[in-house]
Coordinates of C-alpha atoms in Angstrom, one line a residue:
Chain A
M1 CA 24.1 -27.8 -8.1
K2 CA 21.7 -25.8 -5.8
S3 CA 18.9 -24.0 -6.7
L4 CA 17.4 -20.6 -5.7
V5 CA 13.9 -20.2 -7.2
I6 CA 12.4 -16.6 -7.3
L7 CA 8.5 -16.4 -7.9
G8 CA 7.7 -13.3 -9.8
A9 CA 9.6 -11.0 -12.1
G10 CA 8.0 -7.8 -10.9
T11 CA 10.1 -5.0 -9.1
S12 CA 11.1 -7.2 -6.3
G13 CA 11.9 -10.4 -8.1
T14 CA 13.8 -8.6 -10.8
M15 CA 15.8 -6.7 -8.1
M16 CA 16.6 -10.1 -6.4
A17 CA 17.7 -11.7 -9.4
S18 CA 20.0 -8.9 -10.3
H19 CA 21.5 -8.6 -6.6
L20 CA 21.9 -12.2 -6.3
S21 CA 23.4 -13.1 -9.7
K22 CA 26.3 -10.8 -8.7
K23 CA 26.8 -12.4 -5.2
L24 CA 26.0 -16.1 -5.4
N25 CA 28.8 -18.3 -6.5
K26 CA 28.8 -21.0 -9.4
E27 CA 27.4 -23.9 -7.0
W28 CA 23.9 -21.9 -7.2
E29 CA 21.5 -21.7 -10.1
I30 CA 19.0 -18.7 -10.0
I31 CA 15.5 -19.5 -11.7
L32 CA 12.9 -16.9 -12.1
V33 CA 9.4 -17.7 -12.9
D34 CA 6.7 -15.6 -14.0
K35 CA 3.3 -16.0 -16.0
D36 CA 3.6 -13.0 -18.3
E37 CA 6.4 -11.1 -20.2
V38 CA 5.5 -7.4 -19.7
H39 CA 7.2 -5.5 -16.9
Y40 CA 4.9 -2.5 -16.1
Y41 CA 6.6 0.5 -14.4
Q42 CA 3.7 0.8 -12.2
P43 CA 4.2 4.2 -10.7
G44 CA 3.7 5.5 -14.2
F45 CA -0.1 4.3 -14.0
L46 CA -1.1 7.5 -12.2
F47 CA 0.0 9.8 -15.1
I48 CA -1.7 7.7 -18.0
P49 CA -5.2 8.8 -17.2
F50 CA -4.2 12.5 -17.5
D51 CA -2.1 11.9 -20.8
M52 CA 1.1 12.8 -18.8
Y53 CA 2.6 9.5 -20.0
K54 CA 1.9 7.2 -23.0
E55 CA 1.7 3.4 -22.9
K56 CA 5.2 2.9 -24.2
D57 CA 6.5 4.8 -21.1
V58 CA 5.6 2.4 -18.8
V59 CA 6.2 -1.2 -20.3
K60 CA 9.3 -3.4 -21.2
C61 CA 10.0 -6.9 -21.8
K62 CA 10.7 -8.9 -18.5
P63 CA 13.5 -11.1 -19.7
D64 CA 15.2 -8.2 -21.1
L65 CA 15.7 -6.7 -17.6
L66 CA 17.3 -9.8 -16.1
P67 CA 20.9 -10.6 -15.9
K68 CA 22.1 -13.4 -18.4
S69 CA 22.9 -15.7 -16.0
V70 CA 19.4 -16.0 -14.7
H71 CA 17.3 -18.9 -15.8
Y72 CA 13.8 -17.4 -16.8
I73 CA 10.8 -19.8 -17.0
P74 CA 7.6 -18.2 -18.5
S75 CA 5.0 -20.1 -16.9
K76 CA 2.0 -19.9 -14.6
I77 CA 2.6 -21.0 -10.6
D78 CA 0.2 -23.7 -9.8
R79 CA 1.3 -23.9 -6.1
I80 CA 4.1 -24.1 -3.7
L81 CA 4.8 -27.3 -1.7
P82 CA 6.8 -25.8 1.1
E83 CA 7.2 -29.1 3.1
E84 CA 8.7 -30.8 0.0
N85 CA 10.7 -27.8 -1.2
K86 CA 9.0 -27.8 -4.5
V87 CA 7.0 -25.5 -6.9
L88 CA 4.4 -26.8 -9.2
L89 CA 4.3 -25.1 -12.6
E90 CA 1.8 -25.8 -15.3
D91 CA 3.9 -28.5 -16.9
R92 CA 6.8 -29.2 -14.6
V93 CA 8.1 -29.3 -11.0
L94 CA 10.9 -27.1 -9.7
N95 CA 12.9 -28.2 -6.5
Y96 CA 14.4 -25.6 -4.6
D97 CA 16.9 -25.0 -1.7
I98 CA 15.9 -21.6 -1.3
L99 CA 12.6 -19.8 -2.3
I100 CA 11.8 -16.3 -2.6
I101 CA 8.3 -15.3 -3.0
A102 CA 7.9 -12.0 -5.0
T103 CA 4.4 -12.6 -6.4
G104 CA 3.1 -9.1 -5.5
C105 CA -0.5 -8.1 -5.2
Q106 CA -3.4 -7.1 -7.6
I107 CA -6.5 -5.6 -7.5
A108 CA -9.7 -7.8 -6.6
P109 CA -12.9 -5.8 -7.7
E110 CA -14.9 -8.9 -7.3
E111 CA -14.6 -8.5 -3.5
V112 CA -17.0 -5.7 -3.5
E113 CA -20.9 -6.8 -4.7
G114 CA -21.5 -4.7 -8.0
M115 CA -17.9 -3.1 -8.4
K116 CA -17.2 -5.3 -11.3
G117 CA -20.7 -5.0 -12.7
P118 CA -22.4 -3.5 -15.7
L119 CA -20.3 -0.2 -15.3
W120 CA -16.9 -1.5 -14.9
H121 CA -14.5 0.4 -17.3
K122 CA -17.6 2.4 -18.4
D123 CA -18.2 4.6 -15.4
I124 CA -16.2 2.9 -12.7
F125 CA -12.6 2.5 -13.4
D126 CA -9.6 1.6 -11.3
F127 CA -6.1 2.9 -12.4
Y128 CA -4.1 0.2 -10.5
T129 CA -3.8 -1.8 -13.8
F130 CA -2.6 -0.9 -17.2
Q131 CA -5.9 -1.6 -18.9
G132 CA -7.8 0.4 -16.4
A133 CA -5.5 3.4 -16.5
V134 CA -5.8 3.4 -20.4
A135 CA -9.5 2.9 -20.4
L136 CA -9.8 5.8 -17.8
R137 CA -7.7 8.1 -19.8
D138 CA -10.0 7.5 -22.9
K139 CA -13.1 8.3 -20.6
L140 CA -11.6 11.4 -19.3
R141 CA -10.6 12.6 -23.0
T142 CA -14.3 13.1 -23.6
W143 CA -15.8 13.6 -20.1
K144 CA -18.1 16.4 -20.1
G145 CA -17.9 16.9 -16.1
G146 CA -20.0 15.8 -13.2
K147 CA -19.2 14.2 -9.8
L148 CA -16.0 12.5 -9.7
V149 CA -15.6 10.0 -6.8
I150 CA -12.0 8.9 -5.9
H151 CA -12.4 5.8 -3.7
I152 CA -10.6 3.4 -1.7
T153 CA -12.1 0.2 -0.8
E154 CA -9.8 -1.2 2.1
M155 CA -6.3 -1.0 3.3
P156 CA -3.9 -2.3 2.6
I157 CA -3.2 -1.1 -0.7
K158 CA -0.3 -0.6 -3.1
C159 CA 1.0 2.9 -2.8
P160 CA -1.3 4.2 -0.4
V161 CA -0.8 7.8 -1.4
A162 CA -1.8 7.2 -5.2
P163 CA -5.4 7.9 -4.7
L164 CA -4.5 11.1 -3.2
E165 CA -2.2 12.2 -6.0
F166 CA -4.9 11.1 -8.4
A167 CA -7.3 13.7 -6.7
F168 CA -4.6 16.5 -7.0
L169 CA -3.7 15.7 -10.5
A170 CA -7.5 15.4 -11.5
D171 CA -7.8 18.9 -10.1
D172 CA -5.2 20.2 -12.0
Y173 CA -6.2 18.4 -15.3
F174 CA -9.7 19.8 -15.2
K175 CA -8.2 23.4 -14.5
K176 CA -6.1 23.2 -17.6
R177 CA -9.0 21.9 -19.7
K178 CA -10.9 24.9 -18.4
M179 CA -13.9 22.6 -16.9
R180 CA -13.0 22.6 -13.2
N181 CA -16.4 24.4 -12.4
K182 CA -18.1 21.4 -14.0
V183 CA -16.3 18.9 -11.9
E184 CA -17.0 18.1 -8.1
I185 CA -14.2 16.1 -6.7
Y186 CA -14.9 13.6 -3.8
Y187 CA -12.3 11.7 -2.0
V188 CA -14.1 8.5 -0.1
T189 CA -11.7 6.7 2.4
P190 CA -12.2 3.8 5.0
L191 CA -9.6 5.8 7.1
S192 CA -10.3 8.6 9.3
G193 CA -9.0 11.2 6.6
A194 CA -6.9 11.7 3.9
F195 CA -4.0 12.4 6.3
T196 CA -4.0 10.0 9.2
K197 CA -0.8 11.0 11.1
P198 CA -0.5 14.2 13.2
V199 CA 2.4 16.2 11.3
S200 CA 1.1 15.3 7.9
S201 CA -2.5 16.3 8.9
E202 CA -1.1 19.7 10.1
K203 CA 1.2 20.3 7.3
L204 CA -0.7 19.2 4.4
G205 CA -4.3 19.6 5.2
Y206 CA -4.4 22.9 3.1
L207 CA -4.0 21.0 -0.1
L208 CA -7.5 19.6 0.0
K209 CA -9.2 23.0 0.7
E210 CA -6.9 24.8 -1.7
K211 CA -8.2 22.2 -4.3
G212 CA -11.6 22.2 -3.4
I213 CA -11.6 18.2 -2.7
K214 CA -14.5 17.2 -0.7
M215 CA -13.9 14.3 1.9
V216 CA -16.0 11.4 3.1
T217 CA -14.3 9.5 5.8
D218 CA -14.7 6.2 7.8
F219 CA -16.6 4.8 4.6
A220 CA -16.5 1.1 4.5
I221 CA -17.9 0.0 1.2
E222 CA -20.6 -2.8 1.2
R223 CA -21.8 -2.6 -2.3
V224 CA -22.0 -0.6 -5.4
D225 CA -25.4 0.1 -6.9
N226 CA -24.9 0.3 -10.8
E227 CA -28.5 1.1 -11.6
N228 CA -28.6 4.2 -9.4
K229 CA -24.7 5.0 -9.7
K230 CA -24.1 5.1 -6.0
I231 CA -21.6 3.4 -3.4
I232 CA -23.0 2.3 0.0
D233 CA -21.2 1.6 3.2
Y234 CA -22.1 -0.8 6.0
G235 CA -23.5 2.1 8.0
D236 CA -26.1 2.5 5.0
R237 CA -24.3 5.8 4.0
E238 CA -24.6 6.5 0.3
V239 CA -22.4 8.6 -2.3
D240 CA -23.7 9.0 -5.8
F241 CA -21.3 9.5 -8.5
D242 CA -21.1 10.2 -12.4
L243 CA -17.5 8.8 -12.7
L244 CA -16.2 6.5 -9.8
V245 CA -12.4 5.9 -9.8
T246 CA -12.0 3.3 -7.2
V247 CA -9.0 1.4 -5.7
P248 CA -10.4 -2.2 -5.2
T249 CA -9.5 -4.5 -2.5
N250 CA -5.7 -5.5 -3.1
M251 CA -4.9 -9.2 -2.7
G252 CA -1.8 -11.4 -2.9
D253 CA -1.5 -13.9 -5.9
E254 CA -3.9 -16.8 -6.0
C255 CA -1.0 -19.3 -6.1
I256 CA -0.5 -18.3 -2.3
A257 CA -4.0 -19.2 -1.5
R258 CA -3.6 -22.5 -3.5
S259 CA -0.5 -23.3 -1.5
G260 CA -2.2 -22.5 1.8
M261 CA 0.4 -20.0 2.7
G262 CA -1.3 -16.9 3.0
D263 CA -3.7 -15.1 5.2
D264 CA -7.3 -13.8 4.3
L265 CA -5.9 -11.4 1.6
N266 CA -3.4 -13.9 0.3
F267 CA -0.4 -12.1 2.1
V268 CA 2.3 -14.4 3.4
P269 CA 3.1 -14.1 7.1
T270 CA 6.8 -12.7 7.2
D271 CA 9.0 -11.5 9.9
P272 CA 9.0 -7.8 9.6
H273 CA 12.7 -7.4 10.2
T274 CA 14.3 -10.4 8.5
L275 CA 11.9 -11.0 5.8
Q276 CA 11.9 -14.8 6.2
S277 CA 8.7 -16.7 6.1
K278 CA 7.3 -17.0 9.8
E279 CA 6.7 -20.9 8.7
Y280 CA 9.4 -22.2 6.7
E281 CA 13.1 -21.2 7.2
N282 CA 14.4 -21.6 3.5
V283 CA 11.5 -19.3 2.2
F284 CA 11.8 -15.7 2.0
V285 CA 9.2 -13.0 1.1
I286 CA 9.7 -9.7 -0.4
G287 CA 7.5 -6.7 -1.7
D288 CA 3.8 -6.7 -1.9
A289 CA 3.5 -10.3 -1.4
T290 CA 4.4 -10.0 2.5
D291 CA 2.1 -9.3 5.4
I292 CA 4.4 -6.9 7.0
P293 CA 3.0 -3.4 8.1
A294 CA 5.1 -1.6 5.8
S295 CA 3.7 0.3 2.9
K296 CA 3.3 -1.6 -0.4
A297 CA 5.6 0.4 -2.5
G298 CA 8.5 0.0 -4.8
S299 CA 10.8 1.9 -2.6
V300 CA 10.0 -0.4 0.4
A301 CA 10.9 -3.2 -2.2
H302 CA 14.0 -1.7 -3.1
F303 CA 15.2 -1.2 0.5
E304 CA 14.1 -4.9 1.3
A305 CA 16.0 -6.1 -1.4
E306 CA 19.3 -4.7 -0.2
I307 CA 18.5 -6.3 3.2
L308 CA 17.4 -9.5 1.9
T309 CA 20.2 -10.2 -0.3
E310 CA 22.6 -9.8 2.8
N311 CA 20.1 -12.2 4.7
I312 CA 20.0 -15.0 2.0
L313 CA 24.0 -14.9 1.8
R314 CA 23.9 -15.3 5.6
Y315 CA 21.6 -18.1 5.6
I316 CA 23.6 -19.9 3.0
E317 CA 26.6 -19.6 5.4
G318 CA 24.6 -20.8 8.2
K319 CA 24.9 -17.3 10.0
E320 CA 22.0 -15.5 11.9
L321 CA 19.8 -13.3 10.0
L322 CA 19.9 -9.6 10.5
P323 CA 16.9 -8.1 11.8
A324 CA 17.8 -4.9 9.8
F325 CA 14.6 -4.1 8.1
D326 CA 13.0 -1.1 9.4
G327 CA 10.1 -0.4 7.3
H328 CA 11.8 2.4 5.4
A329 CA 9.9 3.9 2.5
N330 CA 10.6 6.9 0.4
C331 CA 7.9 8.2 -2.0
F332 CA 7.3 11.3 -4.0
I333 CA 3.9 12.6 -4.2
E334 CA 2.6 14.6 -7.1
S335 CA 0.5 17.5 -5.6
G336 CA -0.5 19.1 -9.0
N337 CA 0.6 22.3 -10.6
G338 CA 3.9 20.7 -11.6
K339 CA 4.9 20.1 -8.0
A340 CA 5.3 17.4 -5.6
L341 CA 6.1 16.3 -2.1
L342 CA 8.6 13.9 -0.7
I343 CA 8.2 11.6 2.2
D344 CA 10.6 9.4 4.2
F345 CA 9.6 7.2 6.8
N346 CA 9.7 3.8 8.6
Y347 CA 7.9 1.5 11.1
N348 CA 8.4 4.0 13.8
V349 CA 9.1 7.4 12.6
E350 CA 6.2 9.2 10.6
P351 CA 6.8 11.6 7.7
V352 CA 8.4 14.9 8.9
E353 CA 10.1 17.9 7.5
G354 CA 13.6 18.0 6.8
K355 CA 16.1 17.6 3.9
F356 CA 16.8 14.7 1.7
P357 CA 19.0 12.9 0.9
I358 CA 22.0 14.9 2.4
P359 CA 20.9 16.1 5.9
G360 CA 20.6 19.9 6.0
L361 CA 21.4 20.2 2.3
G362 CA 19.0 18.3 0.5
P363 CA 18.5 19.2 -2.5
L364 CA 15.2 17.7 -2.0
A365 CA 12.7 19.1 0.7
L366 CA 10.6 16.6 3.0
L367 CA 6.9 17.0 3.3
K368 CA 7.0 20.1 1.2
E369 CA 5.5 20.8 -2.1
S370 CA 8.3 21.8 -4.6
K371 CA 9.0 21.8 -8.4
L372 CA 12.2 20.0 -7.8
N373 CA 10.3 17.1 -6.2
H374 CA 8.2 17.0 -9.3
W375 CA 11.2 16.7 -11.4
G376 CA 12.7 13.9 -9.1
K377 CA 9.5 11.8 -9.5
L378 CA 9.7 12.2 -13.4
A379 CA 13.5 11.3 -13.2
F380 CA 12.9 8.4 -11.0
R381 CA 11.5 6.2 -14.0
W382 CA 15.1 6.3 -15.6
I383 CA 16.4 5.5 -12.1
Y384 CA 13.9 2.6 -11.9
W385 CA 14.8 1.0 -15.3
N386 CA 18.5 1.7 -15.2
M387 CA 19.4 1.4 -11.5
L388 CA 16.8 0.0 -9.2
L389 CA 16.0 -3.1 -11.4
K390 CA 19.9 -3.8 -11.9
G391 CA 20.5 -3.6 -8.3
I392 CA 22.9 -0.5 -8.7
P393 CA 22.7 1.5 -5.4
I394 CA 21.4 5.1 -5.4
P395 CA 24.0 7.5 -4.1
F396 CA 23.2 8.8 -0.5
V397 CA 20.1 6.7 -0.2
S398 CA 20.6 3.9 2.6
A399 CA 18.1 0.8 3.0
T400 CA 17.5 1.7 6.6
M401 CA 16.1 5.2 7.3
S402 CA 18.4 8.0 8.4
E403 CA 17.0 10.2 11.4
K404 CA 19.6 13.1 10.4
G405 CA 18.1 16.0 8.5
K406 CA 14.7 15.6 9.7
K407 CA 12.6 17.6 12.1
L408 CA 12.0 14.9 14.7
N409 CA 10.4 15.9 18.3
Chain B
M1 CA 0.2 15.6 26.3
E2 CA -1.1 14.9 29.5
K3 CA -4.8 14.1 30.2
V4 CA -6.9 13.1 33.4
L5 CA -9.2 10.3 32.6
A6 CA -11.3 8.6 35.3
G7 CA -9.1 10.4 37.7
Q8 CA -5.9 9.0 36.2
T9 CA -3.3 11.0 34.4
V10 CA -2.4 9.5 31.1
Q11 CA -0.6 10.5 27.9
V12 CA -2.6 11.1 24.7
D13 CA -1.7 12.5 21.3
Q14 CA -3.4 15.4 19.6
E15 CA -6.6 13.4 18.8
G16 CA -6.9 12.0 22.3
Y17 CA -5.4 8.4 21.5
L18 CA -3.4 6.7 24.3
I19 CA 0.2 6.8 23.5
D20 CA 1.1 3.9 25.8
P21 CA -1.4 1.2 25.6
N22 CA -0.3 -0.1 29.0
Q23 CA -2.0 2.9 30.8
W24 CA -5.4 1.6 29.6
N25 CA -7.9 -0.1 31.9
E26 CA -11.7 -0.3 31.7
E27 CA -12.4 3.0 33.7
I28 CA -10.4 4.9 31.1
A29 CA -12.2 3.2 28.3
R30 CA -15.5 4.3 29.9
A31 CA -14.0 7.9 30.2
I32 CA -12.9 8.2 26.6
A33 CA -16.1 6.6 25.4
A34 CA -18.1 9.0 27.3
E35 CA -16.3 11.9 25.7
E36 CA -17.5 10.4 22.3
G37 CA -21.0 10.1 23.5
I38 CA -20.9 6.3 23.8
E39 CA -22.0 4.5 27.1
L40 CA -20.1 1.3 27.1
T41 CA -22.3 -1.8 27.4
P42 CA -21.0 -5.3 28.0
R43 CA -21.4 -5.7 24.1
H44 CA -19.2 -2.7 23.5
M45 CA -16.7 -3.9 25.9
A46 CA -16.4 -7.4 24.3
V47 CA -15.6 -5.6 20.8
V48 CA -13.2 -3.2 22.5
K49 CA -11.4 -6.1 24.1
W50 CA -11.1 -8.0 20.7
I51 CA -9.8 -4.8 19.1
R52 CA -7.4 -4.3 21.7
E53 CA -6.0 -8.0 21.5
T54 CA -5.9 -7.7 17.7
A55 CA -4.1 -4.5 17.5
L56 CA -1.5 -5.4 20.3
S57 CA -0.7 -8.7 18.5
G58 CA 0.4 -6.6 15.6
K59 CA -2.3 -7.9 13.3
P60 CA -4.1 -5.4 10.9
L61 CA -7.4 -4.0 11.9
S62 CA -9.9 -3.3 9.0
I63 CA -13.5 -4.0 8.3
R64 CA -12.8 -7.0 6.8
T65 CA -10.9 -8.4 10.1
V66 CA -13.7 -7.2 12.2
K67 CA -16.2 -9.0 9.9
K68 CA -14.3 -12.2 10.3
S69 CA -13.6 -12.0 14.0
G70 CA -16.8 -13.9 15.0
V71 CA -17.4 -11.2 17.8
V72 CA -19.4 -8.8 16.0
D73 CA -20.9 -8.3 12.7
I74 CA -20.5 -5.2 10.6
K75 CA -24.1 -3.9 11.2
E76 CA -23.8 -4.1 14.9
F77 CA -20.3 -2.7 14.7
Y78 CA -21.7 0.4 13.2
Q79 CA -24.6 0.4 15.6
L80 CA -22.3 0.2 18.6
F81 CA -19.9 2.8 17.4
P82 CA -21.9 5.1 15.0
G83 CA -20.1 7.1 12.3
G84 CA -16.4 5.7 12.5
P85 CA -16.3 2.5 14.2
L86 CA -12.8 1.7 13.6
K87 CA -11.7 5.2 14.6
L88 CA -13.9 5.1 17.7
S89 CA -13.3 1.4 18.8
T90 CA -9.5 1.9 18.7
K91 CA -9.6 5.1 20.6
I92 CA -11.7 3.4 23.4
A93 CA -9.5 0.3 23.3
G94 CA -6.4 2.5 24.0
V95 CA -4.7 1.4 20.7
S96 CA -3.7 3.5 17.5
K97 CA -6.3 3.9 14.8
P98 CA -5.6 2.5 11.4
K99 CA -3.2 4.6 9.5
S100 CA -1.9 5.1 6.0
C101 CA 1.5 6.5 5.1
L102 CA 0.5 10.1 5.5

């Protein structure tokens, strides 16, 4: 019997298990390894601090989401031995014919001096973990106001639009609680602005002004001063805060570093079009674990999964891999006040206006605020649990980006 | 849009970044730098060349990658390109600045 091992049962790993269990013949055993049994709906973390989602809305049990034919092993991963086609777990060794790395990425606040200091989860919060989002919700419920600083440490991060959505939702939240006049909202980014692409800047710049969000750009944080409640950058600029909501450095899993297979941030060098590892031909990489220049987002993982499934079948049959992945991402962006935007883009085409998914008809509008987009974002949770993770295609939405229905120059 | 830099006609985007990195040369770099109020010294040029090579090889550019470059430390990087060193050095190097999804 041949063995296909998937490391990680998050969004990517679960989708690959679902797709491949339908496609591989009985000669293949699919083994999935993950260290903990809770599957989080990560897009929901954004809503927890504002009491829009409860804890139970974002958690399910990992093994329950997997096809029955998949052999699930709850275990930590020590390391991969790619030269020997082996994975070392805590108490056993797995041999593989094909390996899929889907170990994702997580926050690493310890990368910045003072970030995980005495104020961590007291006045400094993340919302990229379940624990962080819940702790922040509890803080906001009793917060009396002051200077709220929303901060991105460095790129790349999972869901690069989430901090912006957080700023928009914070504006809305404090307005509803009739305390917006007691809160200053700052958005601090290492990039050149909240919007870095020309069409987005032009079409969406008004949102920041309208919501009174102040910008600090090109800010590369060096350290957090807990005593004086300041963040300080390499150019010695300082931003003081009463409440800091930061997106810490995002890094790939430590098992990648232990395996000697990652870059500085533990991301695995991956072909951006075939999703094959650049170093080992029987190793494939998907989702947040790769170093490809696509967004780290569930929608990207979704489109990658369809293409990677095809490529794994081709690899087994000895056929050439398809360089089909185009960096396609499709994301709803909450803009507050019960509205959201939708963006659809890839490696080459920046987000532009148009209609989605049916060209000319929609019903969803691209790069424009609408209530329907907000309902789309909320409906997506059901789609995630019931379609995406099970490998059921979403009607009209293709893995590669369509240029139809878009206002391209 | 078209723009004349150092007597040569090049294509730039709305923010003045070269659209085709192949249109870059050192005279154009000097002209872009001058518009940003920077006079390019050999130190600047060494950093600009590293930025250019890294960007064109498809590797990500961030403060972290600059820190590990061995070409310049972060304090000097800020001194050379005050305010927004990545934004400025990429512009002078004829490559696109680090971007997000939007």
